[in-house]
Structures are given as structure tokens and as C-alpha cells.
mmCIF file of C-alpha atoms and ligand atoms in Angstrom:
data_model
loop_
_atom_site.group_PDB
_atom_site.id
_atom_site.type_symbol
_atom_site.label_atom_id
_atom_site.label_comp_id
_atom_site.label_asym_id
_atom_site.label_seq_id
_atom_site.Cartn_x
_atom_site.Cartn_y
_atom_site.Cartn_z
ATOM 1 C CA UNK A 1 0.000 0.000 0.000
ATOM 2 C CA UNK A 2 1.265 3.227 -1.203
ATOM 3 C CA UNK A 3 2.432 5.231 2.205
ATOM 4 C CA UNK A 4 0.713 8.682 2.578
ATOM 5 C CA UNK A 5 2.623 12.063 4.022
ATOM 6 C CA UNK A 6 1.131 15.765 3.947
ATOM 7 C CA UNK A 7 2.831 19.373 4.629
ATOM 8 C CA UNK A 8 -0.334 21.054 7.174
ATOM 9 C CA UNK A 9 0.018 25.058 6.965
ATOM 10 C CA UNK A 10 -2.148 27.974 6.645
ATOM 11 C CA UNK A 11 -2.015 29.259 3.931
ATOM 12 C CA UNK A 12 -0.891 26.500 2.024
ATOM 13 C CA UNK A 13 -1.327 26.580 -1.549
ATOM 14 C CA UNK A 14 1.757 28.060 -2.617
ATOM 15 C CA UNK A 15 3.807 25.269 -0.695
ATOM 16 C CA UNK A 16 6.991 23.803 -2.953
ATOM 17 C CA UNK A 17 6.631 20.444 -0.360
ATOM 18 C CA UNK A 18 4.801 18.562 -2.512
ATOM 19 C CA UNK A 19 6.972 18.893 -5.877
ATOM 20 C CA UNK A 20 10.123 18.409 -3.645
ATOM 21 C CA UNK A 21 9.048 15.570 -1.791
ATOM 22 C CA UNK A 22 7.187 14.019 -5.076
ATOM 23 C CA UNK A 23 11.087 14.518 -6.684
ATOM 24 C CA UNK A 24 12.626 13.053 -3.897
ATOM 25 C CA UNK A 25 10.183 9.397 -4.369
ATOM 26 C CA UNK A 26 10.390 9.172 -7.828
ATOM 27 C CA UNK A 27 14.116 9.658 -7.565
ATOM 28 C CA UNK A 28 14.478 6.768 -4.617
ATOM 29 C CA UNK A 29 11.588 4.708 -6.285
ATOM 30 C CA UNK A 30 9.489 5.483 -3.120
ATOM 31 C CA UNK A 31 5.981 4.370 -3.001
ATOM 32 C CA UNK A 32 4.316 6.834 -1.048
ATOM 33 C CA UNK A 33 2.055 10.302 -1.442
ATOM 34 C CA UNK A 34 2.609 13.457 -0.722
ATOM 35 C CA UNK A 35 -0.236 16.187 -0.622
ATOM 36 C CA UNK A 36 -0.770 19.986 1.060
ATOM 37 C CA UNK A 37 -3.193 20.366 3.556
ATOM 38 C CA UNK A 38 -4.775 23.526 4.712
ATOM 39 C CA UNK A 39 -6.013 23.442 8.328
ATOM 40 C CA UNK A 40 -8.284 25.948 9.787
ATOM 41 C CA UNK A 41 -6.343 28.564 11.969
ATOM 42 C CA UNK A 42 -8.263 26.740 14.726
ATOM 43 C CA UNK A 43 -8.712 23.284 13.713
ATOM 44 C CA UNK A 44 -4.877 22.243 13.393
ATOM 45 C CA UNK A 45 -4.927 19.234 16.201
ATOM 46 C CA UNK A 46 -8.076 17.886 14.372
ATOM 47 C CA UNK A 47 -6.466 17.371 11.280
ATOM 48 C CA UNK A 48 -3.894 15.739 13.014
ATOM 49 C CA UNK A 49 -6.363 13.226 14.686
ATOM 50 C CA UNK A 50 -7.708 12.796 11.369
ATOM 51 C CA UNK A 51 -4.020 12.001 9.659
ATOM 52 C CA UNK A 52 -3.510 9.346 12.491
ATOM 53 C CA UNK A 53 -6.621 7.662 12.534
ATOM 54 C CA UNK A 54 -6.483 7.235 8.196
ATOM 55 C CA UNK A 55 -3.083 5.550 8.421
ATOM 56 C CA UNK A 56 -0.923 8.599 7.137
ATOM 57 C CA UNK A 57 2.672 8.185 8.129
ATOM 58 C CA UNK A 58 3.632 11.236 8.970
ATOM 59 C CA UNK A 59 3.434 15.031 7.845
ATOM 60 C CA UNK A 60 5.211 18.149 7.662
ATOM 61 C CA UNK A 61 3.933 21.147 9.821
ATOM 62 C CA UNK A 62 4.540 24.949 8.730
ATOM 63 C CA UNK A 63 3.279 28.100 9.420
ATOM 64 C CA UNK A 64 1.449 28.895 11.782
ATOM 65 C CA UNK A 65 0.991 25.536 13.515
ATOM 66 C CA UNK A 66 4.667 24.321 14.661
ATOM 67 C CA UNK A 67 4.751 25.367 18.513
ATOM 68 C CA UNK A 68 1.037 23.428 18.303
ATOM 69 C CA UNK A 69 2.524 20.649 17.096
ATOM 70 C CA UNK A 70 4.938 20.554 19.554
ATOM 71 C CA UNK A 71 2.531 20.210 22.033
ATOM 72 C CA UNK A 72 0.856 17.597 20.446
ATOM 73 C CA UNK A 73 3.736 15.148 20.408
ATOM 74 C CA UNK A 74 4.290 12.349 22.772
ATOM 75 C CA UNK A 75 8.229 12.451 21.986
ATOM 76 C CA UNK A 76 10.889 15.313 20.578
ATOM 77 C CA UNK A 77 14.079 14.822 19.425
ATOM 78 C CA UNK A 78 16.743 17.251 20.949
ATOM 79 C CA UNK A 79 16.835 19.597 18.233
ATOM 80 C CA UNK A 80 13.272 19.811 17.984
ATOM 81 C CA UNK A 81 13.152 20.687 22.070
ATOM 82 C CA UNK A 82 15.722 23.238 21.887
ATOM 83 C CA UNK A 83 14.107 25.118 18.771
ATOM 84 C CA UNK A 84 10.250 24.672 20.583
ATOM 85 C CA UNK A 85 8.695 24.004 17.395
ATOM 86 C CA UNK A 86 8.353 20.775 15.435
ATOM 87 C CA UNK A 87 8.356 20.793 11.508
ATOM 88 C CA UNK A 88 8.221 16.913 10.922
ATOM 89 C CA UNK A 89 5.967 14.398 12.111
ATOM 90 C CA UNK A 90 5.882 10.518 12.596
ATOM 91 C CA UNK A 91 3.219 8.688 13.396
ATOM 92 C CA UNK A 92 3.379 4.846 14.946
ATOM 93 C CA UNK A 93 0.706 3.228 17.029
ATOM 94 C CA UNK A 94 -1.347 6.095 17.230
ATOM 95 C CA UNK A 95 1.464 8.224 19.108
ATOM 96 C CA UNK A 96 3.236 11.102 17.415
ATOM 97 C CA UNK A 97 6.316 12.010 17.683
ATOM 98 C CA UNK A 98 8.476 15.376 16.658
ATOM 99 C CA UNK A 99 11.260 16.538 14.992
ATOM 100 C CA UNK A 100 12.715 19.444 13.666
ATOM 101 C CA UNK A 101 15.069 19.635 10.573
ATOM 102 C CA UNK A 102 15.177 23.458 9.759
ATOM 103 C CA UNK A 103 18.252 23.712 11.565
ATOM 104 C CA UNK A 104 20.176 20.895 10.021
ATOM 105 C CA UNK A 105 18.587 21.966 6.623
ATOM 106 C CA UNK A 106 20.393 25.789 6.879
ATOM 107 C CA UNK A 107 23.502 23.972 7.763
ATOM 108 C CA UNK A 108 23.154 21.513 5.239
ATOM 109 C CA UNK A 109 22.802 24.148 2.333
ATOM 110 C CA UNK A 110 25.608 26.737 3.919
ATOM 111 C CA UNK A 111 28.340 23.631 4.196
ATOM 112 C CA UNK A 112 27.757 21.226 1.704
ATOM 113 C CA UNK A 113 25.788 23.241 -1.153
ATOM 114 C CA UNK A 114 27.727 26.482 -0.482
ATOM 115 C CA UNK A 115 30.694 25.556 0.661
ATOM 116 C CA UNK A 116 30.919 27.558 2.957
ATOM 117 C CA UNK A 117 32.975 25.339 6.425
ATOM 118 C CA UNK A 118 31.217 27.116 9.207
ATOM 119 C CA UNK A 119 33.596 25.919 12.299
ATOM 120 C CA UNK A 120 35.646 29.036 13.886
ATOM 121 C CA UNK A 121 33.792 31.297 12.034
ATOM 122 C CA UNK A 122 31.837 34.571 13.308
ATOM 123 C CA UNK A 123 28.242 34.359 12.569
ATOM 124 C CA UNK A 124 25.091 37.090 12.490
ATOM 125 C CA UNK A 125 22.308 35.928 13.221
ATOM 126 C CA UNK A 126 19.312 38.496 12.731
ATOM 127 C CA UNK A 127 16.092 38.203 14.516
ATOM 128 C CA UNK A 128 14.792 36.438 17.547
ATOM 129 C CA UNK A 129 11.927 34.942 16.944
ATOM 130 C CA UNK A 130 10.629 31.580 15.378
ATOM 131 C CA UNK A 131 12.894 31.408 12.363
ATOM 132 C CA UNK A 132 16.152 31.910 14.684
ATOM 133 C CA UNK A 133 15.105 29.780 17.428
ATOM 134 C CA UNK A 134 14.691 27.048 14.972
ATOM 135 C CA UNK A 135 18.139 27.687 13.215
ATOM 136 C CA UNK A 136 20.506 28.632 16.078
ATOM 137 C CA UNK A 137 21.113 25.714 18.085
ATOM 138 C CA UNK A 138 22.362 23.802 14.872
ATOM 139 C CA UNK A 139 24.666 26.677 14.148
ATOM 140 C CA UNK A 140 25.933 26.696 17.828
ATOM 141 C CA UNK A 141 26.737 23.082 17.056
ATOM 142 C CA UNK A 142 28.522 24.071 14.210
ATOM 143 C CA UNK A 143 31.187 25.628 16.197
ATOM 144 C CA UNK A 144 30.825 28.992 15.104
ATOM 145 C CA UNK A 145 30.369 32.238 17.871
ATOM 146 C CA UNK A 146 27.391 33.822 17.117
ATOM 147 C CA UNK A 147 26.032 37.192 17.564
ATOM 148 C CA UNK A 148 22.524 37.413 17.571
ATOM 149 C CA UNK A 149 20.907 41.103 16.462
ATOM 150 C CA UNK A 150 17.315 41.848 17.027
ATOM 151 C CA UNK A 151 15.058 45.352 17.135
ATOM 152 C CA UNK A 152 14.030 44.032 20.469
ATOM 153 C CA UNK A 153 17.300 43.234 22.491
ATOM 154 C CA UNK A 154 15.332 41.540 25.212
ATOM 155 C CA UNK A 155 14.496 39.116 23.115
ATOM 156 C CA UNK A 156 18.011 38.255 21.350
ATOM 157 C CA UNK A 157 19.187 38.152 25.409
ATOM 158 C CA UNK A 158 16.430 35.572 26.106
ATOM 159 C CA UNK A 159 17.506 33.433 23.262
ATOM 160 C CA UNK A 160 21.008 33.765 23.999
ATOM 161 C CA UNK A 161 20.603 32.995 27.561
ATOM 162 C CA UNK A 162 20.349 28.721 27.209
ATOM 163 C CA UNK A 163 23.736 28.990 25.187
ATOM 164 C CA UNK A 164 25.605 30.868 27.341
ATOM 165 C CA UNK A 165 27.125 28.258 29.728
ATOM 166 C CA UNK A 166 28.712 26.494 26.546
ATOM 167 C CA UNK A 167 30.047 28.722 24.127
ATOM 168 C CA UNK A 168 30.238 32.703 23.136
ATOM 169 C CA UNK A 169 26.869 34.085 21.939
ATOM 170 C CA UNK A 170 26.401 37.661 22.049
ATOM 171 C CA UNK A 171 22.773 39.230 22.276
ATOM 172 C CA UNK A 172 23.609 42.943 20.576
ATOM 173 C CA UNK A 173 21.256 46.054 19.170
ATOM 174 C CA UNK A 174 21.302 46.799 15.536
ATOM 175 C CA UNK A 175 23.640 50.031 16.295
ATOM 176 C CA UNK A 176 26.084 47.918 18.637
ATOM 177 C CA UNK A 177 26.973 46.135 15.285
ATOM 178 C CA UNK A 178 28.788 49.362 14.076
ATOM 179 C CA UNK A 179 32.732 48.379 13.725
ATOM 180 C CA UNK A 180 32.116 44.800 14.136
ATOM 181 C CA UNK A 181 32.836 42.071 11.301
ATOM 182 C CA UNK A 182 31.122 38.648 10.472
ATOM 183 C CA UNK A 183 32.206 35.925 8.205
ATOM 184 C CA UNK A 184 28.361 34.836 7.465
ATOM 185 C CA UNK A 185 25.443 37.051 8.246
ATOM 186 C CA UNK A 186 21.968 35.045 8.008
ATOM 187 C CA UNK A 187 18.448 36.982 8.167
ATOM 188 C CA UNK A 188 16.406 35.030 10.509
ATOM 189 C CA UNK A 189 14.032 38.300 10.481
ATOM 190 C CA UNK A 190 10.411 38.659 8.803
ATOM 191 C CA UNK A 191 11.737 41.312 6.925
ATOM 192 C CA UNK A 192 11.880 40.067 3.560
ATOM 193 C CA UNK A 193 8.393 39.664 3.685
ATOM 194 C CA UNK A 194 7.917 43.493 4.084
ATOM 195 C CA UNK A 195 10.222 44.175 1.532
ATOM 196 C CA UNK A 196 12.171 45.935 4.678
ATOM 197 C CA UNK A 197 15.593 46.171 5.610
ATOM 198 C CA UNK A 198 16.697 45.535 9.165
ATOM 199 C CA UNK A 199 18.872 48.943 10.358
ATOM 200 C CA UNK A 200 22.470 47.153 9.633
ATOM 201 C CA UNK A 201 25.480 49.111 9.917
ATOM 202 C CA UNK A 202 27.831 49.848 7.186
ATOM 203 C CA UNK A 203 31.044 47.700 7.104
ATOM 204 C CA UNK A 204 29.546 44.600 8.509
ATOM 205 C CA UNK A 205 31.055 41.505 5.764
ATOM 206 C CA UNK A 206 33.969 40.344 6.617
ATOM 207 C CA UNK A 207 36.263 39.309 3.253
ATOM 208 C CA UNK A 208 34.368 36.607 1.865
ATOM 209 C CA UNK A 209 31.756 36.826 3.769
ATOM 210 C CA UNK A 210 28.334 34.697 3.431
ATOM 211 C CA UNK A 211 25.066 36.414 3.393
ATOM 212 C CA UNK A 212 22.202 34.420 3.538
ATOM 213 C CA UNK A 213 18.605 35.265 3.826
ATOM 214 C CA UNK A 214 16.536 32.830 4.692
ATOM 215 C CA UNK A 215 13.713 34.097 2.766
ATOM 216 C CA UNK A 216 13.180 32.804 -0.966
ATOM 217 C CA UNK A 217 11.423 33.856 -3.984
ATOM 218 C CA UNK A 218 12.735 37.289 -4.412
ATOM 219 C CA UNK A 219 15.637 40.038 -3.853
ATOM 220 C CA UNK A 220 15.292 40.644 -1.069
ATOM 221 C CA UNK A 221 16.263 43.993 0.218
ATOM 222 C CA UNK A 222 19.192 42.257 2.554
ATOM 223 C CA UNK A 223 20.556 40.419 0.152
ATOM 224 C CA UNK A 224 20.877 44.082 -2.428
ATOM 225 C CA UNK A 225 22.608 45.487 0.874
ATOM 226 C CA UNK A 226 24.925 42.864 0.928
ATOM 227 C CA UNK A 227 25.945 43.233 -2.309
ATOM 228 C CA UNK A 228 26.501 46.723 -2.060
ATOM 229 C CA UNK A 229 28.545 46.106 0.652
ATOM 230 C CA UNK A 230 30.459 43.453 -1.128
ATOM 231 C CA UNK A 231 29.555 40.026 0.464
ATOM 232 C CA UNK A 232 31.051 37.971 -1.709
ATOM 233 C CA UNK A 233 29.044 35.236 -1.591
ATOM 234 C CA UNK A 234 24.847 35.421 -1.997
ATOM 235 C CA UNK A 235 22.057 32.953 -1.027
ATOM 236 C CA UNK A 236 18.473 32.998 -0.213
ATOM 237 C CA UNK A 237 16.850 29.927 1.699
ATOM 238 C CA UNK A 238 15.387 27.379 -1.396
ATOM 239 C CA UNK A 239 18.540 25.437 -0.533
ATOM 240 C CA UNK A 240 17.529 25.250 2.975
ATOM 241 C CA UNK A 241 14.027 24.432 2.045
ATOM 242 C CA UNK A 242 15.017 21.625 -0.172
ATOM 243 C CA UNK A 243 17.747 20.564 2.481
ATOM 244 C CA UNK A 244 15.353 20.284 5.810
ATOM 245 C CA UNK A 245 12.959 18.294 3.186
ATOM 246 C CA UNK A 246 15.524 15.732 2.635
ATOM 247 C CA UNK A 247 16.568 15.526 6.317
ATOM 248 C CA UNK A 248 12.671 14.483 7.143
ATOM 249 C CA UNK A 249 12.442 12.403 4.244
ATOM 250 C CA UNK A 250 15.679 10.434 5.172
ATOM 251 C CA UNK A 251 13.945 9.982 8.715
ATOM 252 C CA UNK A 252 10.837 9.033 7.375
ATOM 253 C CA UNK A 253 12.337 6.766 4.555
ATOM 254 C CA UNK A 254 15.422 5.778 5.554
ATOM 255 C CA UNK A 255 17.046 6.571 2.272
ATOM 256 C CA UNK A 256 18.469 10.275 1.951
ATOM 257 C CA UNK A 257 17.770 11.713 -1.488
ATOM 258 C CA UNK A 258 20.138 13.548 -3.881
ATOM 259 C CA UNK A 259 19.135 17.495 -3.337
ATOM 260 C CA UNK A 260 21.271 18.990 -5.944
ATOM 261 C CA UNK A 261 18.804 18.544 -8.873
ATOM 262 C CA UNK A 262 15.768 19.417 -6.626
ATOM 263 C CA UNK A 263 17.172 22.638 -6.273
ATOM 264 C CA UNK A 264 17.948 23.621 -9.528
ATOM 265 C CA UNK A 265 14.714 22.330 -10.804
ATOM 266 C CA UNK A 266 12.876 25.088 -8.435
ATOM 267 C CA UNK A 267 15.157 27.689 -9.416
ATOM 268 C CA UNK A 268 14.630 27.065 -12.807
HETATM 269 P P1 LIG B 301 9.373 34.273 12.410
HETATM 270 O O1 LIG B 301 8.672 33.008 12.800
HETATM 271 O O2 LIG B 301 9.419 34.543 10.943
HETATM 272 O O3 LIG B 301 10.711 34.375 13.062
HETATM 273 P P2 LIG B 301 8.384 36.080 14.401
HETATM 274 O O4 LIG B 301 8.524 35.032 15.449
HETATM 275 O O5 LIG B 301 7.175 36.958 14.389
HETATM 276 O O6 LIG B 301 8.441 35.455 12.948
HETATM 277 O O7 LIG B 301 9.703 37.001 14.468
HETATM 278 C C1 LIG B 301 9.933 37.994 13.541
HETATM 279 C C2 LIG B 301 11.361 38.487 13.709
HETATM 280 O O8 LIG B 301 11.698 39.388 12.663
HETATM 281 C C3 LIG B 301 11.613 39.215 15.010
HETATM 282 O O9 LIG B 301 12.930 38.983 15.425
HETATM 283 C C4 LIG B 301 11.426 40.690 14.579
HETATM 284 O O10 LIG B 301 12.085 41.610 15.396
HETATM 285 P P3 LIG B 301 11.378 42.117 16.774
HETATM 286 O O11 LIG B 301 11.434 40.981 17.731
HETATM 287 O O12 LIG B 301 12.201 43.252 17.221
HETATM 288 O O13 LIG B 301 9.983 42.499 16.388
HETATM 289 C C5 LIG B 301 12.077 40.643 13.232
HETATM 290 N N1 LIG B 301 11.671 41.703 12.282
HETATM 291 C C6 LIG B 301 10.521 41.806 11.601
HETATM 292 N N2 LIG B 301 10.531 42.869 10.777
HETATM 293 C C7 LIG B 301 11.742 43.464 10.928
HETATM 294 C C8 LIG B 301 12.375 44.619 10.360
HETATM 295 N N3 LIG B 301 11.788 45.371 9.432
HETATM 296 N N4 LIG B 301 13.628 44.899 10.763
HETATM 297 C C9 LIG B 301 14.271 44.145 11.683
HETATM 298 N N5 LIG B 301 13.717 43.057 12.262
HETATM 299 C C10 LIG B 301 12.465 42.714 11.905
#
């Protein structure tokens, strides 16, 4: 019997998940399905209940529903606890369980597909809310120092509180920036999305420096900034996408697919 898997967001209908994950079975000869799902803003755990009780195998959860389904699980994996929010789900015996692969996916795309070795290196990381917590404990792993930048510094402080005892993270304003260098700047902020740029200093890339916005689809006013200031390398987050799709389909499947022509179908 063919295996069944969803993505559950809201909105939903502009999600790449089911041409990436459909690319990633026929390319590993899976037999399974892979569809989008739009829950109501208030009827998220329902669909969930109904997943699990037609035999799906698992889904993907995106925005807005993945602190909810982090409550709903029975079991986390570290990475998933540490970013409190789940993006991948597995279902057995009626019990769910939750994971989180954004991280692994940034790191994935900035090592491997950009080349870019991360260990020693300084690293930006702008904004504090969802889309850092889910990034920065992977990059901590990395074995990188990392400053984390936010328009609200009580907020970068509170996320750079748990990684204090273990390693040098830096909560810092915007202005406090001013002098400093980084060797990869990511944008972790909902910026993009309002075409806005977050209140950077000038001078900020170090030589060959990475910047990397996590957004996709578009220039994005961050990534025309770092250009002007002469980052030399560019990247917006498909790769990432593509990247914490392959790390959930590995766990689901057990067979990790090849990425590098996913990606440059979607950019094409
Ligand atoms: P997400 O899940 O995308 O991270 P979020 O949890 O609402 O969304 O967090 C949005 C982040 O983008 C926050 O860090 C926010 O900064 P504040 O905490 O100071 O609000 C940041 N952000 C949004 N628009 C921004 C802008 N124009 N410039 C700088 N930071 C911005």
C-alpha cells in the first residue's frame, strides 16, 4: 500500500513540499504520497487526529501551527526541544512524535551546497523569533560564535541565555553592530516579507563573507545590501528548504535523497 505524508500550513497553496518531496520518491523509487493540507487557523490538532486515525505516516507542519505541534507530540528529538517548534511528524501506534530539521537543513545548504565550512567562524544571526530559534542551536553546534541582532534586544538576550554556559553568543542592538565584522550574516528576520531592511550598519562583511537570507522567492532587500557592501558570496533559503525536506524524508524513509537537482529544478 502506497504510504501517505502531507505538509499542514495555513495558507498553504503556494507550498513547494509537494513537488520536492514528489522529486525526492520518484528519484528513490518510493511508493508513497505526498499532498498539502490547509487546516483551519483553529482546527490544526483535528487534522492531526484525522491524519492518524487514516493511516498517514507522517506530515510536515509549517506556518502557523509548529509550537502546536509541539505540544501535540508524545516524543521530541533534541533539536526539535531546543528550537520549541516541530516541523516533521511521525506517526506509529497512534502516538506522534516530533522533529525538527530546519536547523540541520540551513547547515546543510551553507556547508555542503555552499561551501561555505562554518567551524571558527563569526556568525550574524538576525532576529529572535521563530525562524532563529529554529536555526541557532544547529549553528551553535557548528562551532561557530554567534552574535545574535534583534530590534528588540530583550528578546536576542532571552535566546542567547540557554547557550551561554557552553560557548560565546552575544545578544547585541542593531547600532552595537557598528565596527564589528562577520564571516556569514543570516536573516532570521520577517523582513523580507515586508520588503524591509533591518537597520544594519555599514562595514559589517567580513572578506568573503556569506550572506544568507533565509527568505526565498525574491531580492530581497538584505541580500541588495549585501551586495553593495560586497559580500562575496549570496544565497536565499530554497537550498535550505530543499535541504530540511531531505533531512525528514531520510527519517521518514530511511534513504536520503540527492538534493542537488531538486534545487535547480525550483530555481529554474
Ligand atoms: P518568524 O517566525 O518569521 O521568526 P516572528 O517570530 O514573528 O516570525 O519574528 C519575527 C522576527 O523578525 C523578530 O525577530 C522581529 O524583530 P522584533 O522581535 O524586534 O519584532 C524581526 N523583524 C521583523 N521585521 C523586521 C524589520 N523590518 N527589521 C528588523 N527586524 C524585523
Amino acid at each position: 500500500m502506497t504510504d501517505r505524508y502531507a505538509v499542514i500550513g495555513h495558507p498553504i497553496s503556494h507550498s513547494k513540499s509537494p513537488m520536492i518531496y514528489q522529486a525526492f520518491a520518484a528519484q528513490t523509487h518510493q511508493d508513497m504520497s505526498y499532498e498539502a493540507i490547509e487546516a483551519p487557523l483553529d482546527g490544526f490538532k483535528a487534522t492531526i487526529e484525522r491524519l492518524v486515525s487514516e493511516g498517514y505516516k507522517g506530515c510536515n507542519v509549517t506556518v502557523p501551527f509548529k509550537f502546536e505541534a509541539l505540544k501535540l507530540c508524545k516524543q521530541l528529538t533534541g533539536r526539535a526541544q531546543a528550537a520549541q517548534a516541530v516541523n516533521t511528524l511521525f506517526f506509529r501506534d497512534g502516538a506522534i512524535f516530533g522533529d525538527n530539521t530546519d536547523g540541520v537543513g540551513l547547515l546543510a545548504d551553507i556547508e555542503q551546497n555552499l561551501k561555505c565550512k562554518l567551524l571558527f567562524k563569526k556568525v550574524l544571526l538576525m532576529g529572535a523569533g521563530g525562524a532563529a530559534h529554529g536555526v541557532i542551536w544547529q549553528l551553535f553546534n557548528a562551532g561557530v560564535t554567534i552574535t545574535v541582532a534583534n530590534r528588540t534586544v530583550e528578546k536576542a538576550q532571552q535566546l542567547v541565555s540557554e547557550f551561554a554556559p557552553y560557548g560565546t553568543v552575544i545578544a547585541s542592538s542593531y547600532e552595537a553592530l557598528a565596527g564589528k565584522t562577520f564571516d556569514v550574516v543570516v536573516n532570521a528576520t520577517s523582513s523580507s516579507l515586508a520588503d524591509e531592511l533591518p537597520p544594519l550598519p555599514e562595514g559589517l562583511f567580513a572578506p568573503q563573507a556569506l550572506a544568507y537570507d533565509m527568505m526565498y522567492g525574491k531580492q530581497t532587500p538584505f541580500l541588495k545590501f549585501a551586495a553593495e557592501q560586497g559580500a562575496a558570496q549570496l544565497a536565499d533559503g530554497l537550498g535550505m528548504l530543499v535541504e530540511q525536506a531531505a533531512e525528514a524524508f531520510f527519517k521518514w524513509r530511511e534513504v536520503r535523497p540527492d538534493t542537488a537537482p531538486v534545487i535547480a529544478r525550483l530555481r529554474a
